């Protein structure tokens, strides 16, 4: 059935033209869709390309031995997750979009961001579970209280809506507040996060396939902590979906054996 919003969309859009939730410019050619990005903002986003690591989708330099298709980190130790998908490569455009959602309360961005993440899941090559539970990376309660919302929950809902999947926003809990991880290397991040993330109710994830959602993946320490907690609680496969993947020179640099 046609909703009232769809029925009256031409009239509403004529009176109040849709605006890009990222820059505020009028969006042409997206009738009835209030959260569509404008062509300019779309064109500024950098999508993961090739070559990229077949396990974590980190961009790789074009030169070097790519026979195994792995970045340095995944070559040295297999990741704990069962596949990763990134909607974009972290850069000026994706940073602006993430910060607008994360710190400026631009909630309308969660829709197009989640839909792009859903589309990139298919393109990443990750083997998707048929009916997964979508689980966001948690915030500690003090950070949640100060911010008022968890941006990963908003993205998880946007992705799940695009795919018709179920969301479990409280499947993971951050029981210990950690300081900002910026400036720390991977080992320091892993040490900081040890024991900080738990599954409060194991039955909610036991035997389930999971799509774990985060806004930005840098070293992967936070998502690794979440994956370990989920698998310790009995989850089966855990695929990670993020909006932006940060380039790490130490991860991609040593391509040669």
Coordinates of C-alpha atoms in Angstrom, one line a residue:
X1 CA 0.0 0.0 0.0
X2 CA 1.1 3.6 -0.7
X3 CA 1.8 5.5 2.5
X4 CA 0.5 9.0 3.0
X5 CA 4.1 10.3 2.7
X6 CA 4.4 8.7 -0.7
X7 CA 1.0 9.9 -1.8
X8 CA 1.6 13.5 -1.0
X9 CA 5.3 13.5 -1.8
X10 CA 5.1 15.6 -5.0
X11 CA 3.2 18.3 -3.2
X12 CA 5.4 18.3 -0.1
X13 CA 8.6 18.3 -2.2
X14 CA 7.3 21.2 -4.3
X15 CA 6.6 23.2 -1.2
X16 CA 9.6 22.0 0.8
X17 CA 12.3 20.7 -1.5
X18 CA 14.4 17.9 0.0
X19 CA 17.8 19.0 1.4
X20 CA 21.0 17.1 1.5
X21 CA 21.5 16.1 5.2
X22 CA 25.3 16.6 4.8
X23 CA 25.6 20.1 3.2
X24 CA 22.0 21.4 3.2
X25 CA 21.8 22.0 -0.5
X26 CA 18.6 21.1 -2.4
X27 CA 18.5 17.6 -3.7
X28 CA 17.1 17.2 -7.2
X29 CA 15.7 14.0 -8.4
X30 CA 15.0 12.3 -5.1
X31 CA 11.2 12.9 -4.6
X32 CA 9.8 11.8 -1.3
X33 CA 13.3 10.9 0.1
X34 CA 14.2 13.3 2.8
X35 CA 17.6 11.9 3.6
X36 CA 19.2 11.6 0.2
X37 CA 22.7 13.0 -0.2
X38 CA 23.2 15.5 -3.1
X39 CA 25.4 14.5 -6.1
X40 CA 28.3 16.8 -4.8
X41 CA 28.5 15.0 -1.4
X42 CA 28.2 11.6 -3.1
X43 CA 31.0 12.4 -5.5
X44 CA 33.3 13.4 -2.6
X45 CA 33.1 10.0 -0.9
X46 CA 35.9 7.5 -1.7
X47 CA 34.8 3.9 -1.9
X48 CA 37.0 0.9 -1.2
X49 CA 38.6 -0.3 -4.4
X50 CA 41.2 -2.8 -5.6
X51 CA 43.6 -3.9 -4.5
X52 CA 42.4 -4.3 -0.9
X53 CA 42.9 -6.9 1.8
X54 CA 40.5 -9.8 1.2
X55 CA 40.0 -10.3 4.9
X56 CA 39.7 -6.8 6.3
X57 CA 39.2 -4.6 3.2
X58 CA 42.1 -2.3 4.1
X59 CA 43.4 -0.6 0.9
X60 CA 46.7 -2.0 -0.4
X61 CA 49.4 -0.3 -2.4
X62 CA 49.3 -1.4 -6.1
X63 CA 52.9 -2.5 -6.1
X64 CA 54.3 -5.6 -4.4
X65 CA 53.4 -9.2 -4.1
X66 CA 49.6 -9.5 -3.8
X67 CA 49.3 -13.2 -4.4
X68 CA 47.6 -13.8 -1.1
X69 CA 45.7 -10.5 -1.1
X70 CA 46.4 -9.8 2.5
X71 CA 47.6 -6.7 4.4
X72 CA 50.5 -6.9 6.9
X73 CA 48.3 -7.4 9.9
X74 CA 46.1 -10.1 8.4
X75 CA 49.2 -11.9 7.0
X76 CA 50.8 -12.0 10.4
X77 CA 47.6 -13.1 12.3
X78 CA 44.2 -14.0 10.9
X79 CA 41.5 -11.6 12.1
X80 CA 39.0 -12.7 14.8
X81 CA 36.1 -11.6 12.6
X82 CA 34.6 -13.5 9.7
X83 CA 34.8 -10.7 7.1
X84 CA 34.7 -7.0 7.0
X85 CA 32.9 -4.5 4.8
X86 CA 33.6 -0.7 4.6
X87 CA 31.2 1.6 2.9
X88 CA 33.9 4.3 2.4
X89 CA 37.6 5.1 2.9
X90 CA 38.1 7.6 5.7
X91 CA 38.9 11.0 4.1
X92 CA 37.6 14.6 4.1
X93 CA 34.1 13.8 2.9
X94 CA 33.5 10.7 5.0
X95 CA 35.0 12.4 8.1
X96 CA 32.6 15.3 7.6
X97 CA 29.6 13.0 7.4
X98 CA 30.7 10.9 10.4
X99 CA 31.3 13.9 12.6
X100 CA 28.0 15.5 11.5
X101 CA 26.2 12.3 12.7
X102 CA 28.4 11.7 15.7
X103 CA 28.7 15.2 17.3
X104 CA 26.3 17.5 15.5
X105 CA 23.1 15.4 15.9
X106 CA 22.5 15.2 12.1
X107 CA 20.3 12.1 12.6
X108 CA 19.0 12.2 9.0
X109 CA 22.4 11.0 7.9
X110 CA 22.0 7.6 9.5
X111 CA 19.6 6.6 6.7
X112 CA 21.8 7.1 3.7
X113 CA 24.9 6.0 5.6
X114 CA 23.2 2.7 6.6
X115 CA 21.9 2.1 3.1
X116 CA 25.4 2.6 1.7
X117 CA 26.8 0.1 4.3
X118 CA 24.1 -2.4 3.3
X119 CA 25.1 -2.1 -0.4
X120 CA 28.8 -2.3 0.3
X121 CA 28.2 -5.5 2.3
X122 CA 27.3 -7.2 -1.0
X123 CA 30.3 -5.7 -2.9
X124 CA 32.9 -6.5 -0.3
X125 CA 33.0 -10.2 -1.0
X126 CA 32.2 -11.0 2.6
X127 CA 30.1 -14.2 2.9
X128 CA 26.9 -12.9 4.5
X129 CA 24.8 -14.9 6.9
X130 CA 21.3 -15.5 5.6
X131 CA 19.5 -14.0 8.6
X132 CA 21.9 -12.2 10.9
X133 CA 21.4 -10.2 14.1
X134 CA 22.6 -6.6 13.6
X135 CA 24.6 -5.5 16.7
X136 CA 26.1 -2.0 17.2
X137 CA 29.4 -1.3 18.9
X138 CA 28.5 0.0 22.4
X139 CA 29.3 3.3 24.2
X140 CA 30.0 3.4 27.9
X141 CA 27.0 4.8 29.8
X142 CA 28.8 8.0 30.8
X143 CA 29.6 8.8 27.1
X144 CA 26.1 7.8 26.1
X145 CA 24.7 10.2 28.7
X146 CA 26.9 13.1 27.6
X147 CA 26.2 12.6 23.9
X148 CA 22.6 11.5 24.2
X149 CA 22.8 8.8 21.6
X150 CA 25.0 6.1 20.1
X151 CA 25.8 6.8 16.5
X152 CA 26.5 3.1 15.9
X153 CA 22.9 2.2 17.0
X154 CA 21.6 4.7 14.4
X155 CA 23.7 3.2 11.7
X156 CA 22.8 -0.4 12.7
X157 CA 19.1 0.5 12.4
X158 CA 19.6 2.1 9.0
X159 CA 21.5 -0.9 7.7
X160 CA 19.0 -3.4 9.2
X161 CA 16.1 -1.5 7.7
X162 CA 17.7 -1.7 4.3
X163 CA 18.1 -5.4 4.5
X164 CA 15.1 -6.4 6.6
X165 CA 17.2 -7.7 9.5
X166 CA 16.7 -7.5 13.2
X167 CA 18.7 -5.2 15.5
X168 CA 19.8 -5.9 19.0
X169 CA 21.0 -2.5 20.3
X170 CA 21.9 -3.7 23.8
X171 CA 23.5 -7.1 22.8
X172 CA 26.9 -5.6 23.8
X173 CA 27.8 -3.5 26.8
X174 CA 30.8 -1.4 27.5
X175 CA 31.4 -2.0 31.3
X176 CA 34.5 0.1 31.7
X177 CA 35.1 3.5 30.3
X178 CA 38.3 3.8 28.3
X179 CA 40.0 7.0 27.3
X180 CA 40.0 8.2 23.7
X181 CA 42.0 5.7 21.6
X182 CA 43.5 8.3 19.3
X183 CA 47.3 8.3 19.3
X184 CA 47.6 4.8 20.6
X185 CA 49.0 1.9 18.5
X186 CA 47.2 -1.3 18.1
X187 CA 48.7 -3.1 21.0
X188 CA 48.0 -0.2 23.3
X189 CA 44.4 -0.1 22.1
X190 CA 44.0 -3.9 22.7
X191 CA 45.3 -3.5 26.2
X192 CA 43.0 -0.6 26.9
X193 CA 40.0 -2.5 25.7
X194 CA 40.7 -5.8 27.4
X195 CA 37.6 -6.8 29.4
X196 CA 35.9 -3.5 28.6
X197 CA 33.1 -5.0 26.4
X198 CA 30.8 -7.9 27.4
X199 CA 27.6 -9.6 26.4
X200 CA 25.2 -9.1 29.3
X201 CA 22.8 -11.8 28.1
X202 CA 24.5 -14.7 26.3
X203 CA 21.3 -16.3 25.2
X204 CA 20.5 -13.2 23.0
X205 CA 23.5 -14.0 20.7
X206 CA 24.2 -17.8 21.3
X207 CA 24.1 -19.6 18.0
X208 CA 23.3 -16.5 16.0
X209 CA 25.2 -15.0 13.0
X210 CA 26.1 -11.4 13.7
X211 CA 26.7 -8.2 11.6
X212 CA 28.7 -5.9 13.9
X213 CA 28.2 -2.2 13.1
X214 CA 30.7 0.6 13.8
X215 CA 31.0 4.1 12.3
X216 CA 34.8 4.1 11.8
X217 CA 37.4 1.3 12.0
X218 CA 41.0 2.3 12.5
X219 CA 43.2 -0.4 13.9
X220 CA 40.3 -2.8 14.5
X221 CA 41.0 -3.1 18.2
X222 CA 37.5 -2.1 19.2
X223 CA 35.7 -4.3 16.8
X224 CA 38.0 -7.2 17.7
X225 CA 37.1 -6.8 21.4
X226 CA 33.4 -6.9 20.4
X227 CA 33.9 -10.0 18.2
X228 CA 35.7 -11.8 20.9
X229 CA 32.9 -11.0 23.4
X230 CA 30.2 -12.2 21.0
X231 CA 32.0 -15.4 20.2
X232 CA 32.8 -16.1 23.8
X233 CA 29.0 -15.8 24.4
X234 CA 28.3 -18.4 21.7
X235 CA 27.8 -16.3 18.6
X236 CA 28.6 -18.2 15.4
X237 CA 29.9 -16.0 12.6
X238 CA 30.6 -12.3 13.0
X239 CA 30.9 -10.0 10.0
X240 CA 31.9 -6.4 10.6
X241 CA 30.3 -3.5 8.7
X242 CA 31.7 0.0 9.1
X243 CA 30.9 3.3 7.4
X244 CA 34.6 4.4 7.0
X245 CA 37.9 2.5 7.0
X246 CA 41.0 4.4 8.0
X247 CA 44.2 3.8 6.0
X248 CA 47.0 2.6 8.2
X249 CA 50.5 2.7 6.7
X250 CA 51.8 0.0 9.0
X251 CA 49.0 -2.3 7.9
X252 CA 49.4 -1.9 4.2
X253 CA 53.0 -1.0 3.8
X254 CA 54.9 -4.3 4.0
X255 CA 53.4 -6.1 1.1
X256 CA 56.4 -8.2 0.2
X257 CA 57.4 -11.4 2.0

